[in-house]
XYZ file of C-alpha atoms in Angstrom:
427
model
C 28.518 28.240 -38.320
C 25.339 26.191 -37.933
C 23.520 25.956 -34.632
C 24.411 22.257 -34.242
C 28.098 22.972 -34.829
C 28.052 25.898 -32.411
C 26.527 23.663 -29.734
C 29.195 21.038 -30.426
C 31.906 23.667 -29.939
C 30.215 24.855 -26.727
C 30.200 21.326 -25.318
C 33.866 20.928 -26.162
C 34.698 24.327 -24.636
C 32.790 23.340 -21.496
C 34.948 20.233 -21.116
C 38.130 22.293 -21.507
C 36.987 24.971 -19.055
C 35.831 22.603 -16.320
C 38.852 20.297 -16.518
C 41.487 23.047 -16.625
C 39.795 25.253 -14.030
C 39.261 22.476 -11.515
C 42.729 21.085 -12.152
C 44.146 24.534 -11.419
C 42.013 24.651 -8.277
C 43.499 21.382 -7.032
C 47.010 22.659 -7.780
C 46.306 25.887 -5.903
C 45.220 23.917 -2.834
C 48.473 21.952 -2.917
C 50.371 25.251 -3.036
C 48.544 26.524 0.037
C 46.122 28.804 -1.809
C 42.292 28.642 -2.003
C 41.124 26.571 -4.970
C 39.071 29.461 -6.310
C 42.295 31.435 -6.849
C 43.624 28.677 -9.082
C 40.376 28.651 -11.049
C 40.543 32.410 -11.446
C 44.103 32.291 -12.788
C 43.152 29.467 -15.157
C 40.265 31.525 -16.496
C 42.565 34.430 -17.263
C 45.109 32.095 -18.856
C 42.407 30.833 -21.229
C 42.031 34.365 -22.554
C 44.428 36.536 -24.580
C 47.041 36.337 -21.824
C 47.950 32.763 -22.857
C 45.928 31.788 -25.908
C 46.921 35.063 -27.534
C 50.522 33.828 -27.573
C 49.594 30.656 -29.441
C 48.684 30.347 -33.118
C 45.305 32.044 -33.783
C 43.826 28.720 -34.895
C 44.085 27.382 -31.318
C 41.902 30.082 -29.823
C 39.418 29.965 -32.689
C 39.133 26.199 -32.337
C 38.645 26.230 -28.561
C 36.450 29.317 -28.307
C 35.059 30.375 -31.708
C 33.308 33.748 -31.796
C 29.944 32.071 -32.459
C 29.786 30.563 -28.960
C 30.724 33.806 -27.167
C 27.074 34.815 -26.487
C 26.337 31.378 -25.036
C 29.426 31.460 -22.804
C 28.539 34.964 -21.678
C 25.063 33.747 -20.787
C 26.503 30.863 -18.762
C 28.846 33.283 -16.974
C 25.887 35.449 -15.961
C 24.027 32.355 -14.781
C 27.039 31.465 -12.625
C 27.093 34.965 -11.122
C 23.405 34.855 -10.242
C 23.802 31.478 -8.523
C 26.981 32.477 -6.692
C 25.716 35.874 -5.498
C 22.429 34.330 -4.412
C 24.385 31.857 -2.309
C 26.519 34.664 -0.857
C 23.407 36.683 -0.053
C 21.788 33.702 1.657
C 24.894 33.178 3.785
C 25.203 36.895 4.585
C 23.991 37.482 8.121
C 22.648 41.021 8.445
C 22.736 40.597 12.211
C 26.376 41.647 11.928
C 24.948 45.149 11.719
C 23.667 44.785 15.277
C 25.424 43.904 18.468
C 28.943 44.135 17.064
C 31.730 44.802 19.492
C 33.596 48.063 19.420
C 36.618 46.242 18.002
C 34.787 44.747 15.019
C 32.943 47.952 14.197
C 36.102 50.043 14.422
C 38.037 47.653 12.200
C 35.225 47.513 9.633
C 34.873 51.290 9.407
C 38.625 51.872 9.158
C 39.211 49.073 6.620
C 36.422 50.438 4.423
C 36.859 54.204 4.681
C 40.669 54.469 4.585
C 41.145 52.345 1.409
C 38.287 54.236 -0.252
C 39.929 57.569 0.541
C 43.282 56.254 -0.673
C 41.693 54.958 -3.885
C 39.824 58.190 -4.595
C 42.875 60.287 -3.770
C 45.152 58.203 -5.987
C 42.648 58.381 -8.865
C 42.629 62.171 -8.735
C 46.328 62.615 -7.978
C 47.540 60.275 -10.729
C 44.800 61.038 -13.229
C 47.370 61.823 -15.913
C 48.882 58.359 -15.603
C 45.485 56.673 -15.591
C 44.607 58.640 -18.710
C 47.406 56.777 -20.482
C 45.566 53.549 -19.608
C 42.442 54.690 -21.403
C 40.476 56.656 -18.833
C 38.879 59.877 -20.150
C 40.513 63.249 -19.533
C 37.557 64.355 -17.411
C 36.890 61.540 -14.955
C 33.313 61.319 -13.728
C 32.445 61.161 -10.064
C 31.218 57.594 -10.654
C 34.625 56.557 -12.017
C 36.455 58.042 -9.040
C 34.047 56.442 -6.577
C 34.337 53.098 -8.342
C 38.144 53.184 -8.131
C 37.745 53.984 -4.441
C 35.498 50.949 -3.984
C 37.983 48.779 -5.890
C 40.589 49.294 -3.155
C 38.164 48.734 -0.272
C 36.663 45.342 -1.146
C 37.266 42.240 0.967
C 36.248 38.854 -0.450
C 34.291 37.219 2.373
C 33.985 33.758 0.712
C 37.737 33.519 0.092
C 38.480 35.029 3.504
C 36.436 32.343 5.253
C 38.402 29.648 3.426
C 41.710 31.294 4.353
C 40.678 31.602 8.005
C 39.594 27.969 8.144
C 42.648 26.563 6.368
C 45.056 28.747 8.380
C 43.777 27.432 11.700
C 42.324 30.818 12.667
C 38.677 29.754 12.920
C 37.419 30.603 16.395
C 40.352 32.862 17.274
C 40.054 36.574 17.960
C 41.765 37.496 14.691
C 39.619 35.113 12.637
C 36.319 36.138 14.229
C 36.994 39.875 14.061
C 38.249 39.680 10.465
C 35.245 37.692 9.211
C 32.748 39.842 11.142
C 34.358 43.076 9.953
C 34.488 41.757 6.394
C 30.744 41.061 6.594
C 30.113 44.674 7.539
C 32.444 45.889 4.791
C 30.646 43.620 2.319
C 27.235 45.106 3.126
C 28.479 48.700 2.932
C 30.617 48.026 -0.142
C 27.750 46.574 -2.161
C 25.575 49.555 -1.233
C 28.240 51.978 -2.442
C 28.687 49.943 -5.613
C 24.941 50.102 -6.325
C 25.023 53.891 -5.923
C 28.094 54.106 -8.145
C 26.615 52.102 -11.009
C 23.251 53.809 -10.595
C 24.946 57.165 -11.128
C 26.987 55.982 -14.104
C 24.067 55.989 -16.517
C 22.056 52.917 -17.365
C 18.989 52.358 -19.468
C 18.425 55.256 -21.882
C 15.227 57.198 -21.287
C 14.895 56.036 -17.682
C 15.782 58.898 -15.317
C 17.839 58.059 -12.251
C 15.108 59.144 -9.756
C 12.668 56.786 -11.469
C 15.161 53.944 -11.380
C 15.847 54.560 -7.695
C 12.119 54.591 -6.923
C 11.565 51.358 -8.845
C 14.572 49.754 -7.141
C 13.238 50.692 -3.694
C 9.825 49.317 -4.663
C 11.422 46.054 -5.789
C 13.350 45.817 -2.521
C 10.170 46.405 -0.505
C 8.237 43.759 -2.442
C 10.999 41.174 -2.016
C 11.572 41.995 1.654
C 7.942 41.641 2.691
C 5.295 39.800 0.626
C 7.749 37.677 -1.358
C 9.723 36.800 1.769
C 6.522 35.760 3.576
C 5.504 33.609 0.616
C 8.932 31.972 0.479
C 8.784 31.248 4.212
C 5.497 29.397 3.767
C 6.858 27.393 0.833
C 10.124 26.504 2.565
C 8.487 25.381 5.807
C 5.793 23.175 4.312
C 6.717 19.525 4.956
C 5.092 18.428 1.705
C 7.504 20.504 -0.395
C 10.577 18.479 -1.364
C 14.125 19.832 -1.279
C 14.307 19.823 -5.067
C 11.048 21.768 -5.360
C 12.235 24.361 -2.831
C 15.539 24.683 -4.649
C 13.744 25.239 -7.971
C 11.493 27.922 -6.464
C 14.382 29.745 -4.800
C 16.662 29.665 -7.837
C 13.754 30.884 -9.953
C 13.284 33.725 -7.466
C 16.989 34.571 -7.704
C 16.846 34.845 -11.489
C 13.649 36.905 -11.352
C 15.290 39.349 -8.934
C 18.399 39.494 -11.132
C 16.203 40.260 -14.143
C 14.563 43.148 -12.267
C 17.835 44.863 -11.376
C 19.185 44.272 -14.878
C 16.051 45.864 -16.357
C 16.622 48.872 -14.087
C 20.059 49.406 -15.578
C 22.000 47.721 -12.769
C 23.937 44.472 -12.923
C 22.279 41.094 -12.361
C 24.510 40.561 -9.334
C 22.554 43.035 -7.203
C 19.221 41.321 -7.712
C 20.757 37.924 -7.009
C 22.481 39.193 -3.864
C 19.284 40.841 -2.617
C 17.284 37.678 -3.307
C 19.717 35.694 -1.171
C 19.534 38.216 1.660
C 15.723 38.131 1.870
C 15.463 34.336 1.566
C 14.170 33.067 4.941
C 16.400 30.965 7.116
C 15.389 28.085 9.346
C 13.137 28.910 12.344
C 16.181 28.931 14.646
C 18.017 31.363 12.355
C 20.421 28.801 10.893
C 20.966 28.035 7.216
C 19.182 25.142 5.537
C 22.020 22.594 5.111
C 20.414 20.933 2.078
C 19.961 24.292 0.376
C 23.506 25.385 1.191
C 24.962 22.137 -0.127
C 22.998 22.318 -3.368
C 23.671 26.016 -4.046
C 27.363 25.620 -3.309
C 27.663 22.651 -5.670
C 25.745 24.281 -8.530
C 27.438 27.661 -8.157
C 30.921 26.162 -8.003
C 30.261 24.135 -11.146
C 29.403 27.182 -13.260
C 31.864 29.740 -11.849
C 34.734 28.800 -14.215
C 32.644 30.176 -17.096
C 32.668 33.580 -15.416
C 36.438 33.392 -14.961
C 36.980 32.557 -18.629
C 34.634 35.266 -19.926
C 36.208 37.821 -17.571
C 39.665 36.659 -18.597
C 38.936 37.422 -22.243
C 39.154 41.128 -21.361
C 42.484 40.658 -19.568
C 45.653 40.715 -21.646
C 48.814 40.546 -19.578
C 51.038 40.485 -22.646
C 49.712 43.842 -23.850
C 50.715 45.676 -20.674
C 53.275 48.411 -21.268
C 55.616 50.119 -18.802
C 52.897 52.471 -17.579
C 50.507 49.603 -16.884
C 53.178 47.684 -14.963
C 54.025 50.775 -12.911
C 50.351 51.341 -12.114
C 49.975 47.663 -11.164
C 52.862 47.894 -8.719
C 51.595 51.165 -7.295
C 47.966 50.121 -6.910
C 48.957 46.760 -5.383
C 51.169 48.439 -2.785
C 48.415 50.954 -1.998
C 45.789 48.213 -1.771
C 47.837 46.087 0.638
C 49.144 48.946 2.788
C 45.764 50.678 3.031
C 43.908 47.504 4.014
C 46.503 45.952 6.297
C 47.460 49.270 7.853
C 43.954 50.556 8.518
C 42.646 47.227 9.798
C 45.667 46.597 12.017
C 45.738 50.138 13.406
C 42.017 50.112 14.202
C 42.355 46.751 15.978
C 45.391 47.941 17.922
C 43.701 51.164 19.014
C 40.706 49.082 20.122
C 42.913 47.160 22.537
C 44.092 44.054 20.696
C 47.744 43.050 20.837
C 50.058 43.902 17.941
C 50.348 40.406 16.476
C 46.597 39.828 16.457
C 45.997 43.273 14.986
C 48.388 42.695 12.087
C 46.829 39.286 11.408
C 43.401 40.928 11.152
C 44.753 43.521 8.727
C 46.368 40.848 6.560
C 43.168 38.804 6.426
C 41.128 41.819 5.349
C 43.455 42.350 2.380
C 41.999 39.214 0.740
C 40.071 40.315 -2.359
C 39.708 37.406 -4.771
C 36.391 36.674 -6.476
C 34.346 39.500 -4.944
C 36.763 42.038 -6.372
C 36.609 40.390 -9.791
C 32.800 40.498 -9.790
C 32.809 44.201 -8.903
C 35.474 44.982 -11.520
C 33.515 43.091 -14.166
C 30.385 45.113 -13.344
C 32.361 48.370 -13.542
C 33.974 47.364 -16.824
C 30.606 46.548 -18.374
C 29.280 49.909 -17.142
C 32.118 51.715 -18.915
C 33.816 52.919 -15.719
C 37.085 51.135 -16.558
C 39.192 50.916 -19.674
C 40.431 47.487 -20.743
C 43.999 48.322 -19.672
C 42.950 49.498 -16.214
C 40.604 46.515 -15.892
C 43.580 44.218 -16.555
C 45.663 46.044 -13.942
C 42.959 45.845 -11.260
C 42.207 42.166 -11.958
C 45.899 41.359 -11.529
C 45.939 43.452 -8.346
C 43.050 41.381 -6.978
C 44.914 38.148 -7.711
C 48.235 39.364 -6.285
C 46.732 40.713 -3.053
C 44.898 37.418 -2.538
C 48.029 35.373 -3.230
C 49.956 37.513 -0.743
C 47.565 36.706 2.105
C 49.064 33.317 2.982
C 52.734 34.426 2.837
C 51.940 37.484 4.963
C 50.129 35.278 7.467
C 53.209 33.078 7.706
C 55.281 36.130 8.543
C 52.856 37.273 11.232
C 52.190 33.817 12.666
C 55.537 32.176 13.401
C 53.903 29.472 15.438
C 50.598 28.435 13.861
C 49.454 26.566 16.921
C 49.985 29.628 19.058
C 47.234 31.407 17.094
C 44.583 29.315 18.869
C 45.633 30.829 22.157
C 45.503 34.478 21.129
C 44.352 36.776 23.874
C 43.556 40.431 24.134
C 42.804 43.045 26.708
C 39.204 43.628 25.608
C 37.804 40.387 26.971
C 36.644 39.331 23.510
C 35.729 35.617 23.626
C 37.884 33.144 21.748
C 34.990 31.444 19.957
C 33.391 31.727 16.572
C 30.384 33.379 18.189
C 32.377 36.279 19.489
C 30.927 39.662 18.577
């Protein structure tokens, strides 16, 4: 296929991806689910799960093999933009001044699912071996499966909290704050996991760690100071600042990729070190632009990720593992979060609501699974199972909230015995 024809196919594929993904997002909103869940499902449907059931000519016409590298490149671009935005929004102040309730919930909802995931991986190793995992599982594989059950998708969680009328309530504030803590710790564990899984040949792990720490130090100090000067100069336009910051995000992503890690870590770190406004708030123009650009490209990531998911190829073992891992994921998250909140003094209904909210996985889980799959920590069959688990647990959030919140309006008046304020600034 000539270059011109490949570009023509890419343009046509882009039209299909954007229209179907955004249409699915609108449909998801009408069904009471976050739009990003609909886009995720559409991306998977555009892979072997749906197209594989149609005549081969359909898939080859829509997504010929020649445009795969270009689509993969666009998917990585979307990840860098999205993770940079998430990093910029991530407030590391959640690590300080948190209430006993939030800290307890975060620790429990991170540690318990990780222990359950690691224990299940070792206990049911024989079953997982049938899904393509090696006979001798590495420590990195076990740790990665532990992380897979502990993730909470903060971006999707925020949408769920807002659309469920829980913004500003005890359950909403504690869940979002705890999820922020879990996010920080989870990404750190994921970095360690992928760092220990191998990486660039000829580059010893100690050297990679040293170079990574050096990169972090450079970005956190001199680069951050330089960015602060650029962002606060009145003469610099919004478009110029956006170009500089996005360029910085891609440079950071390139560094971590060169060190044998995924591009997502550099992008996330770049967002974290990007200076905020003098009063500590986010730049509204920057947020609006990053959100718009990132949302536009994300469907490419869903489609590329979906090409490794084949629902139709799942056998009885895969279905059994899916059921088992989904039950474990929901019970471990909801149970640990709810129990920690209850022990900390919150009432039963509020505690269960917090646990249910923390079970939201969504896009963050998919990004982590994609990184693990590319690192060789997951087989294709197990990757399919865990992607479906992420979707199911996210879809279950709203129905479970309905069960725990019989009167939606009553949620605004939640109270507890800890004196925790009923505002979005509650810590």
